[in-house]
C-alpha cells in the first residue's frame, strides 16, 4: 500500500508516494538520482549505503521509507562538493585514501558523524566508528589517516581566532 | 633510417610470434595511434587496454606518459578501455599492467617525443618543458600539437628514441600524484557501472541454480505486465521497468522455484582428502637435479640427513567484492553494446559471441562493442563477465532498450567463480650440515583460470545454464611461463640441490574456480614458508639463518628481508608480556612473486588468545623501477590486509547442495577493529624494469602470520584459515 512520506534530503524537502516498505536507498538512487550511497548487500551489513538520518549513520539499503518520515537525511553529496569539499573529502583525496572506492561514500559519511560528535577522535574511536563498514581492498590504514588528517585540520581551524 | 637505437629493456611478454620484438604491449599493438592521440590541443589523449580496478593503474600510466613527454600530469588524459578503439592488452591481471601497458607507453611516448624534436629542427640539442619544445636559447619552437598531428602517429613503433634513463626522470618514484579516479569516488559522482542510468533503462535479475548442475524442476509463476519472467533451460530471469518491482518480483519467484540438485558436492569436513582422491591430472611442473646426487626417489630417502614432510591446506575463498557484479547491455539493430567492469573486454567479447551465436547465428565479432566502466574491486575473476552475459541475454529480449543486471550479495558470494581449495604436500631432505638437498612440492587443486575467451565453449555462467548450453569448461592452469596457476610460486625461491614440483589439476569441478589475486602463490608460499620454519625448528636453528643459507644466489631477496628487519621498530626489541591467557609470537616470510616479479618480505607479530590478533605487519618490497611510489605502497598494504583476512578468517562454506552462508554475516572479512599497525618499505631500483605490486604480498603475509602463530602457540596450524576451530584442531592433533 502506498502512502506519502515526507522528509529532507541534503537540505531539500521531498515527498514520495511509494509503498511504505520501499527502501531509502532505492529512493535516493532511483528517484533522486544520487549516486553517492551504494548498494552493497541489501542487509545493512557492509556500510556502502550509509547515510546520516538526523545526524546518525544508518544503512539505507534496508531502511524502510516509513521510518524516516519527517527526518533529515544527508548523503555523501550533502557533505560537500568538489568546489566546496567537506574537510574529510579533501583529506581522502590528499591521502589517496582508497582503491576501488566503493566503500568510501559510506565510510566518509560515518566519519562525518564521528567528527561532529568527537572532533579529535583517537585511533581507537575511529576504528570503532568504522567497524560496521567493510573495505575489501585493504585501504583501511589510509582511510584512518585521512580521518585523522581531517580532524587535525578542522580542529586547527576552529581553534584559530 | 637506423632502427632500434633503443635497447628493448626488461619486458617479459612472450614474443615468439615471428614479429620483431617490441616492448610491453606494443608487441601486439604496434601502431602509435593505437595508444596516443593529439586530437585535442594541449591534451595528450592516451588509450590503454588495461582497466582501472581500483589498483590505480590509470594514475601510474598518466605518470609514465607525463614523465616521458615532459608534460604536466594535468595535460595527460587516460581514456577508458573499449573494444572500439585502443590496444587489446588481453586481461588486466597478474600484476603486469605497469610492465606491459606502462612499458608500451614509455616507449611510444619516447618515439612521439623524438618525432616532435626531429620535426622542430635538426641536430641542435632541444629540450621539452611543459610540452613545449625549446631551442637552446629558450625560444619556443612549438609544442607536440603544433609540431605533430595524428597523421604522424599513423605508423608502427620503430624504436628510434630510447625512453629516459633514471638520471633524466623527474616524476617516476618521486611524484605523488592524486589518484585520477578518487575525486569522483569521494564526492559521489557517478563513476561506477552501477551508476549508469541511460534513458529507457530496464532492470533485470537472475535466479541462479544452487549448483552448476542443478536443474529447474518447477514452472514459473506469471507476473503482471510490464514485468517479465522467463526460463531458458536453467537460466531464470526477471526483467522490468522499475528496479524495486523487479527486485520484489524476483524474490517472489525465487520462493516458488524448485531445483533438482545436481551431483552432491563433496563433504566440506574432509575437503583436503577429497582434493587428494578426486580424479586429477598430474604434471611435473619443474625438476632440478645435480649430477652426482642420487636420483630423486621420494619413496626411499637418500642415506644421511633427515626427512621432513608436512601437508598444508587452503579452503575455497570468495573474491567478495563490496559491490555486487553489474552490467548493462543494449541490443539494437543486430548490434550488441555492453558496459562492464570485466578485466578482459576483448576476451569477454569472444565468449559473448560464442554464447549468443546459437540465438543469432548471423552475429559477428564486430557487431559486439564492449566498454569498460569501473565496478567495485574484483581481486580476480569474479562475476563481472557472467553478469555481462546475463545482461546480454536479457537485452536480446528488449530490442532498443538498455538492460541493467545487478547480482545480489548472495550471488556474489556463492555464484561467482571462487579461489580454488588447494592442498600442498611438501617433503624435504636436510643433510647433516643443514643444507636442504631434496625438496618436493605437490599440489592438488582445481585450475586457477576459468576466464572467458580461451576455450571452445563460453566460460560464462548463463551460457552454460541456457537450454542446450555446454557445461562450463574445467578450470585450467596458465602455463608456468605466464606465471602458472596452482603451481604459481610452487618452485621454491631457494636453491636446493634437487627439487621436484608436481601439479595435480582436478578433473572434476564441484564448485567453479578461477583466478583470485595471486592464484596459487598464496597457498604455495604459505606452505613453503611454513615448512621452512618447521624444518628450522626441528633443527633448533634460526629460521632466518636457514633461509639465508639457501638464498645466497638472490641478493634482492636478501635485501627485502634485511630491509624489513633493519627498519622494523619491534622485530629486534624484546617482546612485551601478553595479557593473561594469551601469548605472542613473531614470524617472517618472503617470496618473489611468480619467481619473476616483485620481491616481498613480511614480518608479523601476533597475539593469540581465543583468536589471532595481528599487532604488526611490516613489509619490504622491491618492484624494480618505482613509477608511483604511493601507488606501490597502497597496493602492497592493501594486498597484505586482504591476505591477512584470507589467512585468519575466510573460507567458503558449502553442503551437498550448494554454497551456504552467502552473506557478510557468514562470510566474514577483515574489519577496521582488527587493523594491525602496518608499514611498507619500498626499495626503488630506477635502473631495473618495473614490476607489478598488486600480488606480491599475499603469499608472504600468509607465511609470516602462520609462523607467528606457531611461535606464539608452540603448535603448527597447517590448515587455513588460522581460525579458532583450526587452531583447536591442530592442538588436539599435536
Short mmCIF file of C-alpha atoms in Angstrom, two decimals, chain B residues 162-418:
data_model
loop_
_atom_site.label_atom_id
_atom_site.label_comp_id
_atom_site.label_asym_id
_atom_site.label_seq_id
_atom_site.Cartn_x
_atom_site.Cartn_y
_atom_site.Cartn_z
CA UNK B 162 65.06 5.45 -26.06
CA UNK B 163 62.95 6.32 -23.05
CA UNK B 164 64.55 8.45 -20.36
CA UNK B 165 67.21 6.87 -18.22
CA UNK B 166 66.91 7.14 -14.46
CA UNK B 167 69.00 10.32 -14.15
CA UNK B 168 66.70 12.15 -16.59
CA UNK B 169 63.49 11.37 -14.71
CA UNK B 170 61.73 13.93 -12.57
CA UNK B 171 58.43 12.21 -11.72
CA UNK B 172 58.83 8.44 -11.51
CA UNK B 173 59.41 7.26 -7.99
CA UNK B 174 59.23 10.85 -6.76
CA UNK B 175 55.91 12.44 -7.65
CA UNK B 176 52.91 11.72 -5.51
CA UNK B 177 50.05 12.24 -7.94
CA UNK B 178 46.46 12.37 -6.79
CA UNK B 179 44.55 9.32 -7.88
CA UNK B 180 42.71 10.13 -11.12
CA UNK B 181 39.66 8.19 -10.05
CA UNK B 182 39.43 9.20 -6.43
CA UNK B 183 37.72 12.60 -6.58
CA UNK B 184 34.62 11.11 -8.23
CA UNK B 185 34.57 8.48 -5.53
CA UNK B 186 34.75 10.86 -2.58
CA UNK B 187 32.18 13.27 -4.00
CA UNK B 188 29.76 10.54 -5.07
CA UNK B 189 29.91 11.47 -8.75
CA UNK B 190 28.53 8.72 -10.96
CA UNK B 191 31.54 6.66 -11.99
CA UNK B 192 30.71 3.01 -11.48
CA UNK B 193 28.85 0.84 -13.95
CA UNK B 194 26.25 0.58 -11.18
CA UNK B 195 25.60 4.31 -11.57
CA UNK B 196 24.77 4.30 -15.30
CA UNK B 197 21.15 5.25 -15.92
CA UNK B 198 20.60 5.68 -19.66
CA UNK B 199 17.08 6.65 -20.80
CA UNK B 200 14.66 3.79 -21.24
CA UNK B 201 16.59 1.58 -18.86
CA UNK B 202 15.19 -1.80 -17.92
CA UNK B 203 16.30 -3.77 -14.89
CA UNK B 204 16.96 -7.46 -14.64
CA UNK B 205 17.65 -10.09 -12.02
CA UNK B 206 18.73 -13.69 -12.41
CA UNK B 207 17.58 -16.51 -10.17
CA UNK B 208 20.54 -18.80 -10.08
CA UNK B 209 20.56 -22.56 -9.81
CA UNK B 210 22.11 -23.59 -6.48
CA UNK B 211 24.94 -25.55 -8.14
CA UNK B 212 26.45 -25.76 -11.61
CA UNK B 213 24.49 -28.90 -12.48
CA UNK B 214 21.20 -28.34 -10.64
CA UNK B 215 18.14 -28.31 -12.92
CA UNK B 216 14.99 -26.27 -12.79
CA UNK B 217 12.16 -28.52 -11.69
CA UNK B 218 9.20 -26.18 -11.43
CA UNK B 219 7.12 -23.94 -13.67
CA UNK B 220 7.44 -20.21 -13.38
CA UNK B 221 4.68 -18.08 -11.92
CA UNK B 222 3.04 -15.49 -14.16
CA UNK B 223 3.98 -11.89 -13.40
CA UNK B 224 1.83 -8.83 -14.05
CA UNK B 225 2.88 -6.65 -17.02
CA UNK B 226 5.24 -4.94 -17.56
CA UNK B 227 7.29 -7.46 -15.59
CA UNK B 228 8.63 -10.44 -17.49
CA UNK B 229 9.89 -13.68 -16.14
CA UNK B 230 11.26 -16.49 -18.25
CA UNK B 231 13.38 -19.57 -18.07
CA UNK B 232 15.79 -20.59 -20.79
CA UNK B 233 16.88 -24.01 -19.60
CA UNK B 234 18.16 -23.37 -16.10
CA UNK B 235 18.68 -19.66 -16.66
CA UNK B 236 15.81 -17.87 -14.94
CA UNK B 237 15.42 -14.14 -15.50
CA UNK B 238 13.11 -11.41 -14.27
CA UNK B 239 13.01 -8.10 -16.14
CA UNK B 240 11.01 -4.90 -15.90
CA UNK B 241 10.98 -1.13 -15.73
CA UNK B 242 11.28 -0.47 -12.04
CA UNK B 243 14.25 -1.87 -10.19
CA UNK B 244 12.22 -2.06 -6.99
CA UNK B 245 9.45 -4.04 -8.62
CA UNK B 246 11.88 -6.32 -10.41
CA UNK B 247 13.69 -6.98 -7.16
CA UNK B 248 10.48 -7.73 -5.31
CA UNK B 249 9.21 -9.92 -8.13
CA UNK B 250 12.49 -11.83 -8.24
CA UNK B 251 12.14 -12.62 -4.55
CA UNK B 252 8.58 -13.83 -5.08
CA UNK B 253 9.64 -16.02 -7.99
CA UNK B 254 12.64 -17.33 -6.06
CA UNK B 255 10.35 -18.58 -3.31
CA UNK B 256 8.38 -20.70 -5.81
CA UNK B 257 11.32 -22.24 -7.67
CA UNK B 258 12.29 -25.83 -7.16
CA UNK B 259 15.60 -27.21 -8.28
CA UNK B 260 16.59 -30.77 -8.85
CA UNK B 261 20.00 -30.93 -7.26
CA UNK B 262 22.97 -31.99 -9.32
CA UNK B 263 25.56 -34.47 -8.03
CA UNK B 264 26.22 -33.75 -4.34
CA UNK B 265 29.15 -31.51 -3.54
CA UNK B 266 31.97 -33.09 -1.53
CA UNK B 267 31.86 -33.10 2.25
CA UNK B 268 33.47 -29.90 3.42
CA UNK B 269 34.79 -31.53 6.59
CA UNK B 270 37.02 -33.82 4.53
CA UNK B 271 37.80 -31.44 1.67
CA UNK B 272 41.59 -31.92 1.91
CA UNK B 273 41.03 -35.66 1.40
CA UNK B 274 38.66 -35.03 -1.49
CA UNK B 275 41.31 -32.98 -3.27
CA UNK B 276 43.77 -35.86 -2.85
CA UNK B 277 41.38 -38.56 -4.03
CA UNK B 278 39.41 -36.85 -6.80
CA UNK B 279 40.36 -37.67 -10.37
CA UNK B 280 43.21 -35.41 -11.36
CA UNK B 281 45.85 -34.87 -13.99
CA UNK B 282 49.44 -34.82 -12.76
CA UNK B 283 52.10 -32.67 -14.39
CA UNK B 284 55.72 -32.43 -13.38
CA UNK B 285 55.95 -28.67 -13.34
CA UNK B 286 59.64 -28.34 -12.66
CA UNK B 287 62.60 -30.51 -11.80
CA UNK B 288 66.07 -29.59 -10.82
CA UNK B 289 68.87 -32.01 -10.18
CA UNK B 290 72.59 -32.02 -9.76
CA UNK B 291 74.94 -34.61 -11.21
CA UNK B 292 76.42 -36.87 -8.58
CA UNK B 293 73.46 -36.78 -6.27
CA UNK B 294 71.17 -39.79 -6.12
CA UNK B 295 68.15 -39.62 -8.42
CA UNK B 296 65.15 -38.10 -6.80
CA UNK B 297 63.39 -41.06 -5.30
CA UNK B 298 60.95 -39.86 -2.76
CA UNK B 299 59.89 -43.29 -1.62
CA UNK B 300 63.34 -44.14 -0.31
CA UNK B 301 65.19 -41.25 1.25
CA UNK B 302 68.87 -40.95 0.45
CA UNK B 303 71.11 -42.01 3.31
CA UNK B 304 72.32 -39.42 5.78
CA UNK B 305 70.30 -36.45 6.84
CA UNK B 306 66.76 -36.02 7.97
CA UNK B 307 63.48 -36.32 6.14
CA UNK B 308 60.69 -33.77 6.80
CA UNK B 309 57.13 -33.95 5.48
CA UNK B 310 54.06 -31.81 6.00
CA UNK B 311 50.67 -31.20 4.39
CA UNK B 312 49.01 -27.77 4.14
CA UNK B 313 45.56 -26.70 3.07
CA UNK B 314 43.80 -23.60 1.83
CA UNK B 315 39.98 -23.62 1.52
CA UNK B 316 37.87 -22.13 -1.25
CA UNK B 317 37.88 -18.33 -0.99
CA UNK B 318 35.42 -15.80 -2.35
CA UNK B 319 36.51 -12.65 -4.17
CA UNK B 320 33.88 -10.92 -2.06
CA UNK B 321 33.64 -7.62 -3.88
CA UNK B 322 31.88 -4.95 -1.87
CA UNK B 323 29.70 -4.06 -4.86
CA UNK B 324 27.84 -6.96 -6.47
CA UNK B 325 28.64 -7.59 -10.13
CA UNK B 326 26.69 -5.40 -12.54
CA UNK B 327 26.48 -4.80 -16.28
CA UNK B 328 24.38 -3.02 -18.87
CA UNK B 329 23.67 -4.28 -22.37
CA UNK B 330 21.84 -2.84 -25.36
CA UNK B 331 20.67 -4.86 -28.36
CA UNK B 332 19.83 -2.65 -31.31
CA UNK B 333 19.57 -3.49 -34.99
CA UNK B 334 21.71 -6.56 -34.77
CA UNK B 335 24.41 -4.93 -32.69
CA UNK B 336 25.19 -5.52 -29.05
CA UNK B 337 26.79 -2.91 -26.77
CA UNK B 338 27.90 -3.90 -23.27
CA UNK B 339 29.10 -1.77 -20.37
CA UNK B 340 31.05 -3.91 -17.95
CA UNK B 341 33.63 -3.96 -15.17
CA UNK B 342 35.25 -7.04 -16.75
CA UNK B 343 39.03 -7.36 -16.54
CA UNK B 344 39.17 -8.62 -20.11
CA UNK B 345 36.83 -6.86 -22.51
CA UNK B 346 38.25 -8.48 -25.63
CA UNK B 347 38.06 -11.99 -24.16
CA UNK B 348 34.56 -11.26 -22.95
CA UNK B 349 33.60 -10.25 -26.48
CA UNK B 350 34.89 -13.55 -27.84
CA UNK B 351 32.85 -15.53 -25.33
CA UNK B 352 29.71 -13.43 -25.75
CA UNK B 353 29.92 -14.18 -29.46
CA UNK B 354 30.07 -17.91 -28.67
CA UNK B 355 27.23 -17.59 -26.19
CA UNK B 356 24.90 -15.61 -28.44
CA UNK B 357 25.53 -17.22 -31.82
CA UNK B 358 23.09 -20.07 -31.08
CA UNK B 359 20.41 -17.37 -30.74
CA UNK B 360 21.67 -15.10 -33.53
CA UNK B 361 23.74 -17.12 -35.99
CA UNK B 362 24.50 -14.04 -38.09
CA UNK B 363 26.14 -12.23 -35.18
CA UNK B 364 29.78 -11.34 -35.87
CA UNK B 365 32.54 -10.20 -33.56
CA UNK B 366 32.43 -6.68 -34.97
CA UNK B 367 28.75 -6.45 -34.04
CA UNK B 368 29.69 -6.51 -30.36
CA UNK B 369 31.18 -3.47 -28.68
CA UNK B 370 32.32 -3.59 -25.08
CA UNK B 371 33.09 -0.60 -22.92
CA UNK B 372 34.85 -0.86 -19.60
CA UNK B 373 33.28 1.08 -16.75
CA UNK B 374 34.63 0.77 -13.24
CA UNK B 375 32.99 -1.51 -10.72
CA UNK B 376 33.91 -2.37 -7.17
CA UNK B 377 37.28 -4.09 -6.76
CA UNK B 378 37.19 -7.61 -8.18
CA UNK B 379 40.51 -9.13 -6.97
CA UNK B 380 40.49 -11.56 -9.83
CA UNK B 381 37.84 -13.23 -11.94
CA UNK B 382 34.59 -12.59 -10.10
CA UNK B 383 31.07 -12.33 -11.52
CA UNK B 384 31.90 -9.38 -13.81
CA UNK B 385 31.92 -11.39 -17.04
CA UNK B 386 28.99 -13.56 -16.02
CA UNK B 387 26.70 -10.64 -15.29
CA UNK B 388 27.62 -9.13 -18.66
CA UNK B 389 26.33 -12.31 -20.28
CA UNK B 390 23.19 -12.15 -18.12
CA UNK B 391 22.58 -8.59 -19.33
CA UNK B 392 23.24 -9.51 -22.96
CA UNK B 393 20.75 -12.41 -22.84
CA UNK B 394 18.11 -10.11 -21.38
CA UNK B 395 18.88 -7.32 -23.85
CA UNK B 396 18.13 -9.72 -26.71
CA UNK B 397 14.53 -9.68 -25.45
CA UNK B 398 14.31 -5.89 -25.25
CA UNK B 399 15.37 -4.55 -28.64
CA UNK B 400 16.45 -0.93 -28.40
CA UNK B 401 16.37 -0.66 -24.61
CA UNK B 402 19.37 -0.90 -22.33
CA UNK B 403 19.10 -3.54 -19.62
CA UNK B 404 20.94 -3.33 -16.33
CA UNK B 405 21.52 -6.51 -14.36
CA UNK B 406 22.76 -6.49 -10.80
CA UNK B 407 23.70 -9.56 -8.84
CA UNK B 408 22.59 -9.99 -5.25
CA UNK B 409 25.02 -10.20 -2.35
CA UNK B 410 24.33 -13.93 -2.14
CA UNK B 411 25.00 -14.37 -5.88
CA UNK B 412 28.28 -12.55 -5.48
CA UNK B 413 29.45 -14.80 -2.66
CA UNK B 414 28.01 -18.08 -3.98
CA UNK B 415 27.86 -17.97 -7.78
CA UNK B 416 30.90 -16.03 -8.85
CA UNK B 417 33.99 -18.12 -9.52
CA UNK B 418 35.88 -18.99 -6.32
#
